[in-house]
Short mmCIF file of C-alpha atoms in Angstrom, two decimals:
data_model
loop_
_atom_site.label_atom_id
_atom_site.label_comp_id
_atom_site.label_asym_id
_atom_site.label_seq_id
_atom_site.Cartn_x
_atom_site.Cartn_y
_atom_site.Cartn_z
CA MET A 209 23.85 61.95 -42.93
CA ALA A 210 21.06 62.21 -45.47
CA VAL A 211 21.09 59.60 -48.21
CA VAL A 212 18.78 58.57 -51.03
CA ASP A 213 16.71 55.46 -50.47
CA GLN A 214 18.29 52.65 -52.46
CA TYR A 215 15.05 51.80 -54.23
CA ASP A 216 14.74 55.28 -55.73
CA ARG A 217 16.72 55.49 -58.96
CA PRO A 218 17.90 58.66 -60.76
CA ASP A 219 16.44 59.39 -64.19
CA LYS A 220 18.47 59.98 -67.33
CA THR A 221 19.28 63.53 -66.26
CA GLY A 222 20.97 62.18 -63.17
CA ARG A 223 18.31 63.56 -60.84
CA ALA A 224 16.43 61.43 -58.36
CA SER A 225 12.94 60.44 -59.43
CA ALA A 226 9.87 62.11 -58.01
CA GLY A 227 9.39 59.25 -55.56
CA VAL A 228 12.70 59.83 -53.85
CA ILE A 229 12.41 59.69 -50.08
CA ALA A 230 15.33 61.27 -48.31
CA ARG A 231 16.07 59.47 -45.08
CA ILE A 232 18.55 59.60 -42.26
CA GLU A 233 20.52 56.50 -41.41
CA PRO A 234 19.32 54.68 -38.25
CA SER A 235 22.75 55.10 -36.67
CA THR A 236 22.47 58.87 -37.02
CA VAL A 237 18.95 58.84 -35.59
CA ALA A 238 20.15 56.72 -32.67
CA MET A 239 23.08 59.02 -31.87
CA LEU A 240 20.93 62.14 -31.95
CA ALA A 241 18.28 60.54 -29.76
CA TRP A 242 20.89 59.21 -27.35
CA LEU A 243 22.61 62.57 -26.99
CA GLY A 244 19.27 64.22 -26.26
CA LEU A 245 18.26 61.63 -23.68
CA LEU A 246 21.67 61.72 -21.99
CA ALA A 247 21.60 65.52 -21.83
CA MET A 248 18.17 65.38 -20.20
CA GLU A 249 19.48 62.80 -17.73
CA ILE A 250 22.45 64.94 -16.70
CA ILE A 251 20.30 68.07 -16.40
CA ALA A 252 17.87 66.17 -14.13
CA VAL A 253 20.78 64.96 -11.96
CA LEU A 254 22.12 68.50 -11.61
CA ALA A 255 18.68 69.84 -10.73
CA LEU A 256 18.23 67.30 -7.92
CA CYS A 257 21.79 67.62 -6.56
CA ASP A 258 21.99 71.40 -6.12
CA PHE A 259 23.86 71.73 -9.41
CA ARG A 260 26.51 69.17 -8.50
CA LEU A 261 27.18 66.09 -10.62
CA PHE A 262 27.00 62.73 -8.83
CA PHE A 263 26.93 59.11 -9.90
CA THR A 264 24.10 56.80 -8.96
CA LEU A 265 26.41 54.41 -7.08
CA ASP A 266 28.84 55.12 -4.27
CA ASP A 267 30.95 52.23 -5.61
CA ALA A 268 32.20 54.50 -8.41
CA TYR A 269 34.15 56.51 -5.88
CA ILE A 270 35.81 53.36 -4.54
CA HIS A 271 37.51 52.98 -7.92
CA LEU A 272 38.56 56.62 -7.85
CA ALA A 273 40.04 56.13 -4.37
CA VAL A 274 41.96 53.08 -5.62
CA ALA A 275 43.16 55.09 -8.62
CA ASP A 276 44.58 57.73 -6.30
CA GLN A 277 46.43 55.06 -4.32
CA ILE A 278 47.83 53.60 -7.57
CA LEU A 279 49.29 57.01 -8.38
CA SER A 280 50.90 57.00 -4.93
CA GLY A 281 52.41 53.55 -5.43
CA GLY A 282 49.81 51.66 -3.39
CA TYR A 283 46.65 49.71 -4.07
CA GLY A 284 43.44 50.00 -2.06
CA VAL A 285 41.72 52.91 -0.33
CA ASN A 286 44.20 53.72 2.45
CA ALA A 287 47.87 54.67 2.18
CA GLY A 288 50.18 51.87 3.27
CA GLU A 289 47.45 49.22 3.38
CA TYR A 290 46.74 46.85 0.51
CA SER A 291 43.16 45.88 -0.28
CA SER A 292 41.28 44.88 -3.42
CA PRO A 293 37.85 46.57 -3.47
CA SER A 294 37.75 47.14 -7.23
CA SER A 295 35.50 44.85 -9.27
CA SER A 296 37.73 45.28 -12.33
CA ILE A 297 41.37 44.57 -13.10
CA ILE A 298 42.03 47.47 -15.46
CA TRP A 299 39.36 50.06 -14.62
CA PRO A 300 41.28 51.61 -11.67
CA TYR A 301 44.30 52.04 -13.95
CA PHE A 302 42.16 53.84 -16.54
CA LEU A 303 40.97 56.13 -13.75
CA ALA A 304 44.53 56.62 -12.53
CA LEU A 305 45.17 58.29 -15.89
CA THR A 306 42.15 60.57 -15.51
CA GLU A 307 43.11 61.31 -11.90
CA ALA A 308 46.59 62.28 -13.06
CA LEU A 309 44.82 64.80 -15.32
CA HIS A 310 42.82 66.04 -12.29
CA LEU A 311 39.51 65.21 -13.93
CA GLY A 312 37.98 63.77 -10.76
CA ALA A 313 34.54 62.28 -11.28
CA PHE A 314 34.46 63.64 -14.82
CA GLY A 315 37.10 61.04 -15.74
CA PRO A 316 34.89 57.95 -15.48
CA LEU A 317 31.93 59.92 -16.85
CA LEU A 318 33.79 60.88 -20.03
CA ILE A 319 35.02 57.32 -20.58
CA ASN A 320 31.54 55.91 -20.01
CA VAL A 321 29.81 58.40 -22.29
CA ALA A 322 32.30 57.65 -25.07
CA ALA A 323 31.88 53.89 -24.56
CA ALA A 324 28.08 54.08 -24.50
CA GLY A 325 27.89 56.14 -27.66
CA ALA A 326 30.41 53.93 -29.42
CA SER A 327 28.41 50.82 -28.48
CA VAL A 328 25.18 52.18 -29.94
CA LEU A 329 26.95 53.34 -33.08
CA ALA A 330 28.76 50.00 -33.54
CA ILE A 331 25.52 47.98 -33.35
CA LEU A 332 23.59 50.21 -35.73
CA ARG A 333 26.43 50.43 -38.25
CA LEU A 334 26.72 46.63 -38.15
CA LEU A 335 22.99 46.27 -38.81
CA GLU A 336 23.05 48.83 -41.62
CA ALA A 337 25.88 46.96 -43.30
CA SER A 338 24.04 43.66 -42.90
CA GLY A 339 21.00 44.97 -44.78
CA LEU A 340 18.52 44.78 -41.90
CA PHE A 341 16.94 48.10 -42.82
CA ASP A 342 17.11 47.78 -46.62
CA GLY A 343 13.92 47.86 -48.63
CA LEU A 344 10.72 49.86 -48.91
CA GLY A 345 8.63 50.40 -45.80
CA GLU A 346 11.46 49.80 -43.33
CA LEU A 347 11.71 53.37 -42.05
CA LEU A 348 9.52 52.90 -38.96
CA PHE A 349 11.18 49.58 -38.14
CA ALA A 350 14.62 51.17 -38.40
CA ARG A 351 13.63 54.06 -36.09
CA VAL A 352 12.16 51.72 -33.48
CA ILE A 353 15.21 49.45 -33.51
CA ALA A 354 17.50 52.46 -33.21
CA LEU A 355 15.65 53.56 -30.06
CA LEU A 356 15.57 50.05 -28.60
CA VAL A 357 19.33 49.63 -29.14
CA ILE A 358 19.89 52.72 -26.98
CA PHE A 359 18.04 51.13 -24.09
CA CYS A 360 19.20 47.54 -24.63
CA THR A 361 22.75 48.83 -24.12
CA SER A 362 21.56 51.04 -21.23
CA ALA A 363 23.35 53.90 -22.92
CA VAL A 364 21.42 56.50 -20.92
CA ALA A 365 21.55 55.16 -17.35
CA LEU A 366 24.72 53.07 -17.36
CA PRO A 367 27.25 55.91 -17.86
CA MET A 368 25.83 57.62 -14.78
CA THR A 369 26.83 54.70 -12.54
CA GLY A 370 30.46 55.75 -12.96
CA MET A 371 31.47 52.11 -13.15
CA GLU A 372 33.21 49.99 -15.78
CA HIS A 373 30.07 48.44 -17.28
CA SER A 374 29.72 50.81 -20.26
CA ALA A 375 33.23 49.85 -21.30
CA HIS A 376 32.31 46.17 -20.88
CA VAL A 377 29.31 46.62 -23.19
CA TRP A 378 31.55 48.32 -25.76
CA ALA A 379 34.17 45.54 -25.64
CA SER A 380 31.47 42.87 -26.02
CA ILE A 381 29.80 44.56 -28.99
CA VAL A 382 33.05 45.35 -30.82
CA THR A 383 34.31 41.79 -30.30
CA PHE A 384 31.05 40.54 -31.81
CA ALA A 385 31.53 42.93 -34.75
CA GLY A 386 34.99 41.44 -35.23
CA LEU A 387 33.50 37.96 -35.40
CA VAL A 388 30.99 39.14 -38.00
CA ALA A 389 33.80 40.66 -40.04
CA ALA A 390 35.78 37.42 -39.90
CA ALA A 391 32.69 35.42 -40.88
CA ARG A 392 32.28 37.58 -43.96
CA GLY A 393 35.89 37.20 -45.06
CA PHE A 394 37.36 40.40 -43.67
CA ALA A 395 40.37 40.47 -41.39
CA PRO A 396 39.55 41.72 -37.85
CA THR A 397 41.17 45.05 -37.02
CA SER A 398 43.33 46.26 -34.16
CA VAL A 399 40.21 47.71 -32.53
CA HIS A 400 38.62 44.26 -32.54
CA PHE A 401 41.81 42.88 -30.99
CA LEU A 402 41.81 45.55 -28.28
CA ALA A 403 38.17 44.91 -27.41
CA LEU A 404 38.75 41.15 -27.21
CA VAL A 405 41.74 41.33 -24.86
CA LEU A 406 40.04 43.94 -22.70
CA LEU A 407 36.96 41.78 -22.10
CA PRO A 408 38.27 39.83 -19.07
CA LEU A 409 40.30 42.80 -17.84
CA ILE A 410 37.28 45.10 -17.65
CA ARG A 411 35.02 42.54 -15.96
CA PHE A 412 35.74 38.98 -14.88
CA GLU A 413 32.48 37.91 -16.55
CA GLY A 414 34.16 38.81 -19.85
CA ILE A 415 36.31 35.69 -19.62
CA ALA A 416 33.46 33.52 -20.96
CA PHE A 417 32.80 35.52 -24.13
CA ALA A 418 36.51 36.16 -24.65
CA GLY A 419 37.19 32.41 -24.57
CA ALA A 420 34.28 31.63 -26.88
CA ALA A 421 35.30 34.41 -29.27
CA ILE A 422 38.92 33.20 -29.43
CA VAL A 423 37.74 29.71 -30.41
CA ALA A 424 35.32 31.24 -32.94
CA PHE A 425 38.03 33.41 -34.52
CA ALA A 426 40.23 30.32 -34.88
CA LEU A 427 37.40 28.36 -36.51
CA LEU A 428 36.77 31.28 -38.85
CA GLY A 429 40.32 31.07 -40.14
CA GLN A 430 41.83 33.85 -37.98
CA ARG A 431 44.18 31.57 -36.05
CA ARG A 432 47.02 34.05 -35.62
CA PHE A 433 44.58 36.69 -34.41
CA ALA A 434 43.04 34.22 -31.95
CA ALA A 435 46.42 32.97 -30.71
CA GLY A 436 47.71 36.51 -30.22
CA ALA A 437 44.63 37.54 -28.24
CA ALA A 438 44.82 34.39 -26.12
CA LEU A 439 48.48 35.03 -25.35
CA VAL A 440 47.88 38.65 -24.32
CA ILE A 441 44.95 37.65 -22.09
CA VAL A 442 46.89 34.85 -20.39
CA VAL A 443 49.89 37.11 -19.79
CA ALA A 444 47.69 39.93 -18.46
CA LEU A 445 45.73 37.65 -16.10
CA SER A 446 48.93 35.96 -14.94
CA GLY A 447 50.54 39.32 -14.27
CA TYR A 448 47.50 40.39 -12.28
CA ALA A 449 47.60 37.15 -10.24
CA VAL A 450 51.29 37.62 -9.47
CA LEU A 451 50.74 41.26 -8.50
CA MET A 452 47.87 40.37 -6.15
CA ALA A 453 49.86 37.52 -4.59
CA SER A 454 52.85 39.81 -4.00
CA ARG A 455 50.54 42.12 -2.06
CA GLY A 456 49.00 39.31 -0.03
CA LEU A 457 45.65 39.73 -1.78
CA PRO A 458 43.32 37.07 -3.25
CA LEU A 459 43.03 36.53 -6.99
CA LEU A 460 39.44 37.74 -7.03
CA PRO A 461 38.61 41.20 -5.62
CA SER A 462 36.85 41.50 -2.29
CA SER A 463 33.82 42.93 -4.09
CA VAL A 464 33.47 39.70 -6.07
CA LEU A 465 34.14 37.46 -3.07
CA LEU A 466 31.70 39.28 -0.79
CA LYS A 467 28.98 40.21 -3.28
CA GLY A 468 29.22 37.38 -5.82
CA TYR A 469 27.02 34.32 -5.91
CA LEU A 470 29.96 32.01 -6.53
CA THR A 471 32.26 32.57 -3.56
CA THR A 472 33.32 29.01 -2.80
CA LEU A 473 36.80 29.10 -4.33
CA ASP A 474 38.32 27.74 -1.12
CA GLN A 475 35.88 24.83 -1.15
CA PRO A 476 35.88 23.24 -4.63
CA ALA A 477 33.35 20.64 -3.57
CA GLY A 478 30.80 23.37 -2.99
CA GLU A 479 31.25 25.02 -6.38
CA LEU A 480 28.73 22.88 -8.26
CA PRO A 481 25.85 23.57 -5.85
CA ALA A 482 26.63 27.28 -6.11
CA ILE A 483 26.32 27.10 -9.90
CA VAL A 484 23.10 25.15 -9.58
CA ARG A 485 21.72 27.79 -7.22
CA ASN A 486 22.69 30.48 -9.68
CA MET A 487 20.94 28.66 -12.53
CA LEU A 488 17.81 28.45 -10.38
CA ARG A 489 18.09 32.17 -9.72
CA SER A 490 18.34 32.76 -13.46
CA VAL A 491 15.11 30.89 -14.19
CA THR A 492 13.18 32.52 -11.34
CA THR A 493 14.03 36.20 -11.84
CA SER A 494 12.70 38.55 -14.50
CA TYR A 495 16.26 39.43 -15.52
CA GLY A 496 17.21 35.80 -16.03
CA LEU A 497 14.01 35.02 -17.91
CA ARG A 498 14.58 37.94 -20.29
CA LEU A 499 18.09 36.68 -20.96
CA ILE A 500 16.84 33.14 -21.52
CA ALA A 501 14.26 34.44 -24.00
CA LEU A 502 16.92 36.36 -25.92
CA GLY A 503 19.23 33.34 -25.86
CA LEU A 504 16.48 31.13 -27.27
CA ALA A 505 15.80 33.68 -30.01
CA VAL A 506 19.50 33.65 -30.95
CA ALA A 507 19.38 29.83 -30.93
CA TRP A 508 16.37 29.97 -33.27
CA CYS A 509 18.38 32.10 -35.70
CA ALA A 510 21.36 29.76 -35.40
CA ASN A 511 19.18 26.76 -36.21
CA LEU A 512 17.74 28.38 -39.34
CA LEU A 513 21.22 29.50 -40.41
CA ARG A 514 22.93 26.17 -39.68
CA ALA A 515 23.78 25.72 -43.37
CA ASP A 516 25.93 28.85 -43.12
CA ARG A 517 28.81 27.46 -41.08
CA LYS A 518 30.43 30.81 -40.38
CA ALA A 519 27.23 32.50 -39.25
CA LEU A 520 26.54 29.50 -37.03
CA ILE A 521 29.98 29.86 -35.38
CA VAL A 522 29.34 33.54 -34.65
CA LEU A 523 25.96 32.89 -33.05
CA LEU A 524 27.17 29.88 -31.09
CA SER A 525 29.90 31.97 -29.46
CA VAL A 526 27.22 34.33 -28.17
CA MET A 527 25.10 31.42 -26.94
CA VAL A 528 28.09 30.13 -24.96
CA ALA A 529 28.43 33.53 -23.28
CA VAL A 530 24.69 33.59 -22.51
CA GLY A 531 24.89 30.14 -20.94
CA ALA A 532 27.91 31.16 -18.87
CA HIS A 533 26.09 34.17 -17.48
CA LEU A 534 23.02 32.11 -16.66
CA ALA A 535 25.26 29.73 -14.69
CA CYS A 536 27.64 32.18 -13.03
CA GLY A 537 26.51 35.77 -13.57
CA GLN A 538 24.71 38.30 -11.44
CA TYR A 539 21.71 40.51 -12.10
CA GLY A 540 20.31 43.85 -11.05
CA TRP A 541 21.78 46.61 -8.88
CA PHE A 542 20.87 49.42 -11.23
CA ASN A 543 20.63 46.75 -13.93
CA ARG A 544 24.37 46.89 -14.52
CA TYR A 545 25.61 43.35 -13.97
CA GLU A 546 23.79 41.66 -16.85
CA VAL A 547 23.60 44.55 -19.31
CA TYR A 548 26.66 43.43 -21.31
CA ILE A 549 25.17 40.02 -22.09
CA MET A 550 21.73 41.45 -22.82
CA ALA A 551 23.28 43.94 -25.26
CA LEU A 552 25.38 41.20 -26.84
CA ALA A 553 22.41 38.85 -27.23
CA ALA A 554 20.30 41.67 -28.69
CA ALA A 555 23.01 42.51 -31.23
CA ALA A 556 23.39 38.84 -32.16
CA LEU A 557 19.63 38.45 -32.58
CA LEU A 558 19.35 41.48 -34.83
CA TRP A 559 22.31 40.39 -36.94
CA GLY A 560 20.92 36.85 -37.19
CA VAL A 561 17.55 38.19 -38.28
CA ALA A 562 19.29 40.30 -40.92
CA GLN A 563 20.89 37.12 -42.32
CA LEU A 564 17.47 35.45 -42.44
CA LYS A 565 15.69 38.37 -44.08
CA PRO A 566 16.43 37.43 -47.74
CA ARG A 567 15.03 33.94 -47.10
CA LEU A 568 11.69 35.10 -45.70
CA SER A 569 8.47 35.96 -47.49
CA THR A 570 6.90 39.37 -46.96
CA LEU A 571 4.42 37.93 -44.45
CA GLN A 572 7.10 36.02 -42.58
CA TRP A 573 9.32 39.08 -42.42
CA SER A 574 6.47 41.18 -41.03
CA ARG A 575 5.91 38.61 -38.30
CA VAL A 576 9.62 38.47 -37.47
CA LYS A 577 9.79 42.25 -37.19
CA ILE A 578 6.88 42.30 -34.76
CA GLY A 579 8.47 39.55 -32.70
CA VAL A 580 11.87 41.27 -32.63
CA VAL A 581 10.40 44.62 -31.59
CA PHE A 582 8.33 42.97 -28.86
CA GLY A 583 11.26 40.89 -27.62
CA LEU A 584 13.77 43.73 -27.53
CA GLY A 585 11.18 46.05 -26.04
CA THR A 586 10.64 43.58 -23.20
CA ALA A 587 14.40 43.18 -22.72
CA ALA A 588 14.82 46.97 -22.61
CA ILE A 589 12.25 47.61 -19.87
CA PRO A 590 14.71 47.47 -16.91
CA TYR A 591 17.06 49.90 -18.66
CA MET A 592 14.25 52.32 -19.41
CA THR A 593 13.29 52.16 -15.74
CA ALA A 594 16.91 52.71 -14.72
CA ALA A 595 17.05 55.83 -16.90
CA VAL A 596 14.02 57.24 -15.09
CA VAL A 597 15.38 56.37 -11.63
CA THR A 598 18.95 57.57 -12.30
CA PRO A 599 18.45 61.20 -11.18
CA LEU A 600 16.88 59.96 -7.96
CA GLY A 601 19.79 57.57 -7.41
CA ALA A 602 22.30 60.39 -7.89
CA SER A 603 20.28 62.52 -5.50
CA ASP A 604 20.49 59.73 -2.90
CA ILE A 605 24.29 59.70 -3.18
CA TYR A 606 24.36 63.46 -2.81
CA GLU A 607 22.06 63.51 0.21
CA GLN A 608 23.68 60.63 2.07
CA GLN A 609 27.21 59.56 1.06
CA TYR A 610 28.32 63.01 -0.01
CA GLN A 611 27.11 64.49 3.28
CA MET A 612 28.99 61.78 5.18
CA ALA A 613 32.09 62.59 3.16
CA ARG A 614 31.72 66.30 3.91
CA PHE A 615 31.47 65.54 7.62
CA ALA A 616 34.56 63.31 7.56
CA HIS A 617 36.67 65.58 5.36
CA SER A 618 35.70 69.06 6.53
CA PHE A 619 34.24 68.83 10.03
CA TYR A 620 35.59 65.84 11.97
CA ARG A 621 38.96 65.56 10.16
CA HIS A 622 40.03 62.35 11.91
CA SER A 623 39.90 58.64 11.08
CA VAL A 624 36.38 57.27 10.63
CA GLY A 625 34.75 53.89 10.12
CA VAL A 626 32.02 53.15 7.56
CA ASN A 627 30.20 50.21 6.00
CA ASP A 628 29.43 51.91 2.68
CA LEU A 629 32.80 52.70 1.16
CA GLY A 630 33.25 55.29 -1.56
CA LEU A 631 32.94 59.05 -1.24
CA VAL A 632 34.11 59.01 2.39
CA ALA A 633 37.39 57.36 1.36
CA TYR A 634 37.92 59.27 -1.89
CA ARG A 635 40.48 62.05 -1.42
CA ASN A 636 40.36 61.62 2.36
CA ALA A 637 43.69 62.42 3.99
CA ASN A 638 42.69 60.43 7.08
CA TYR A 639 42.25 56.68 7.49
CA THR A 640 38.91 55.17 6.44
CA LEU A 641 38.10 51.86 8.14
CA ASP A 642 35.75 49.73 6.04
CA LEU A 643 33.73 47.69 8.52
CA TRP A 644 32.02 45.75 5.71
CA GLY A 645 35.18 44.36 4.12
CA LEU A 646 35.53 45.74 0.61
CA GLY A 647 38.46 47.94 1.60
CA SER A 648 39.81 45.85 4.47
CA GLU A 649 41.33 42.41 4.08
CA GLN A 650 41.03 41.79 7.82
CA VAL A 651 37.29 42.33 7.73
CA ARG A 652 36.80 40.38 4.50
CA LYS A 653 38.60 37.32 5.85
CA ALA A 654 36.75 37.49 9.16
CA ARG A 655 33.37 37.83 7.44
CA MET A 656 34.00 34.95 5.05
CA ALA A 657 35.14 32.79 7.97
CA ASP A 658 32.02 33.81 9.95
CA GLU A 659 34.27 35.15 12.69
CA TYR A 660 33.14 38.76 12.64
CA GLY A 661 31.13 40.55 15.29
CA PRO A 662 31.16 43.38 17.85
CA ALA A 663 34.43 42.29 19.45
CA GLU A 664 36.27 42.28 16.12
CA MET A 665 34.73 45.63 15.15
CA ALA A 666 35.87 47.21 18.42
CA ALA A 667 39.39 45.79 18.01
CA LEU A 668 39.69 47.13 14.46
CA ALA A 669 38.53 50.60 15.49
CA HIS A 670 41.06 50.58 18.34
CA ASP A 671 43.94 49.35 16.16
CA HIS A 672 43.34 52.07 13.57
CA ASP A 673 42.64 54.86 16.06
CA VAL A 674 39.10 55.38 14.77
CA GLY A 675 37.02 57.65 16.96
CA LEU A 676 33.81 57.95 14.95
CA ILE A 677 31.72 55.39 13.07
CA MET A 678 29.07 56.02 10.38
CA ILE A 679 27.16 52.82 9.55
CA TYR A 680 23.82 51.25 8.77
CA GLU A 681 23.13 49.60 12.10
CA GLY A 682 20.76 47.09 10.48
CA TRP A 683 23.60 45.61 8.40
CA PHE A 684 25.24 44.14 11.49
CA GLU A 685 23.07 41.29 12.70
CA LYS A 686 25.33 40.59 15.69
CA GLY A 687 25.09 44.20 16.81
CA VAL A 688 27.73 46.85 17.45
CA PRO A 689 30.30 46.99 20.27
CA PRO A 690 28.75 48.00 23.61
CA SER A 691 31.61 50.44 24.14
CA TRP A 692 30.42 52.56 21.21
CA THR A 693 27.99 55.38 21.96
CA LYS A 694 25.36 56.42 19.44
CA VAL A 695 25.63 60.19 19.07
CA ALA A 696 23.57 61.04 15.98
CA VAL A 697 21.36 59.75 13.17
CA LEU A 698 21.49 61.19 9.65
CA GLN A 699 18.02 60.85 8.13
CA THR A 700 17.69 60.99 4.35
CA ARG A 701 14.92 60.37 1.80
CA SER A 702 16.55 57.41 0.11
CA VAL A 703 14.96 55.92 -3.00
CA THR A 704 17.67 53.58 -4.26
CA LEU A 705 19.94 53.08 -1.24
CA SER A 706 19.54 50.09 1.06
CA ARG A 707 19.03 52.28 4.14
CA GLN A 708 17.60 55.75 4.66
CA ASN A 709 19.29 56.45 7.98
CA VAL A 710 22.98 56.45 8.93
CA ASP A 711 23.89 55.89 12.58
CA PHE A 712 26.84 57.81 14.03
CA TYR A 713 28.78 56.22 16.90
CA ARG A 714 31.55 57.59 19.07
CA THR A 715 34.21 55.10 20.14
CA PRO A 716 36.19 55.35 23.43
CA LEU A 717 39.11 56.83 21.46
CA ALA A 718 37.21 59.99 20.47
CA ASP A 719 37.06 63.27 22.34
CA ALA A 720 33.34 63.76 23.07
CA ALA A 721 33.58 67.55 22.87
CA VAL A 722 35.31 67.42 19.47
CA VAL A 723 32.69 65.02 18.08
CA ASP A 724 29.79 67.09 19.43
CA ALA A 725 31.20 70.32 18.01
CA ALA A 726 31.76 68.72 14.60
CA LEU A 727 28.21 67.33 14.52
CA ARG A 728 26.61 70.66 15.43
CA ALA A 729 28.63 72.57 12.85
CA PHE A 730 27.81 69.92 10.23
CA LYS A 731 24.09 69.98 11.03
CA ALA A 732 23.86 73.66 10.11
CA THR A 733 25.14 72.99 6.59
CA LEU A 734 22.91 70.06 5.56
CA PRO A 735 20.56 70.26 2.57
CA SER A 736 16.96 70.96 3.52
CA ARG A 737 15.95 67.41 2.57
CA ASP A 738 18.31 65.89 5.18
CA ARG A 739 18.05 65.91 8.96
CA LEU A 740 20.68 65.20 11.59
CA ASP A 741 19.31 64.17 14.98
CA ILE A 742 22.01 64.66 17.60
CA ILE A 743 21.61 62.39 20.61
CA THR A 744 22.53 64.14 23.83
CA PRO A 745 23.66 62.00 26.80
#
C-alpha cells in the first residue's frame, strides 16, 4: 500500500510537506513483480504444451501417484505393492488431500504458488520491520532487493517443478522469522511452530536447520516452545520409521538412497568418506561456491554483531544449517535441492546487514549495499536461468513422458515397464514396473547390492506380466535382456531431460499384433515435434 516516507513530516495543518515522496513498500513491489513473472511463466508453459499445464519434472507425478495409493490404503505407485519413491515424508499426504478434492496436478501447483508467494512476503516484511530500507535514498536499493528476493527463493521456477521444495523454502524462512522474533523479545507464534516442525517432514535436509533452530529458541529463552517442537518432531519421525518398518520399507526413501550422495547407511565405516566427498563437491561446484560465499557473508555479520548475543545466536543457527548442507546436501536438478539453504542464507544476510546499518557511516553503508546486491545477484543467477528454462522443461515432459503415459493408458492398456517413473504410473489402472528402482523395492535392493542386470530385468517383467517396456537404453550399462525385441523409438527434442529418445521393447509375454496395432494408432496422434519410428521385423 502507499505510505508516506518517514523522513517527510506533515506541517502544522496536518498536510505532508512539499517534499513528500509517496512510495510503495518493497513487499508490495515484490508481490506484484512476482505475480507478473509467474503469470508469464505459466502462459509460456501453456503455449509450448498445446495449452496443457505440465510441471518441469516427471518426479512430481510420482508423488501424485503415491497420494492416490494413500487414498486407497496403500503406499507406493502400484496397488498391493509397497514402495517408497517419495522424497518427502509429508508431501504425499498433502497431495492426498488435493487428490481427494480431484484437483489433480493443480493441487501441488496451488500449494507451491501459495508457499512461494508467502516466502517472498515473509522475507520482505521481516526486512521492512528491521529497518533495512529506512532512510532517504533507499528506494532503488529496496526495489533491487525486492526483485533479488524473488529469484533467491526461486519463486518463479520452483513452483513449476510440482515438488515439495517451495514448501521447504517457506518453512525455512518462517522458522528464521520466528528466531528473529524471539531475539527481539517477542513470543514465536503458532505459525512459527508449524514451520519448525514441518522442516524435517517436508525434506530430510530440514533436520539440520530444525535442530539448530530448536537449540537457538532454547538459548533465546523460548524453552517450552523449543521442547514442544522437539517432541512433535521426534514423535513424527518415530511414527514414520515405525510405519515404514511395518511395510518392510527402509527409513529413507528409495529416491534418497538411489539419488543421494550419502547412501552408505548400511556401512557406517564408509559414511565419513562420503561426507568428505560431498564437501569436495561443494567446494568444486558453482552451487557450492555460491553457498560458501553466502555463508561467509553471514559469518561476517555474526562477527560484527557478536556483542549482541541474541543476534549472534540467530545467525549461528543459519551457519550450522549452511555447514550441514555443504557436508551432506545436494545441488542442481532444476536448482531445487539447495534453494532452501540459499534462500535462508540470503534472508539471514539481509537481516544481519539491517542490524549493522545503524553502526555504519554513509560511505560504509554504500559499500555494503553494493556488496549485498552483487552477492545476492550472483546467488540468484541459477534461479533466473531456471525461470527461463522452465517452459522448455515443461514442454519436454509434455513431449516425452506425457506421450508415454498416453500410450500406456489409452492405446496399449496393459502392464508396462519404465525407468522414468511418474506420468506413466499416475492414474494408471494397470501395473507399472519401475526398472530403475524408485517404485520397486526389488529393483532398489538389487541395484544397491550391484546384483542387477538383464537376467533380473527379464525375471521382473515375467513375474509382473509386463509385455512392453519403455526405457532409456543408455541407462542400463549391462544391457537389456536378449529375449526383449526392440519395436519402436520415440524421438523427442529434449532440452532438460537426460535422454531425447525412448526405446520401446516387446517382451515374450506380449502379443506382437496387439503391440503393433497400439504403436501405429499412437503414432498418428503424436505432436508434430515428436516422431515414433516403428521397427518392423
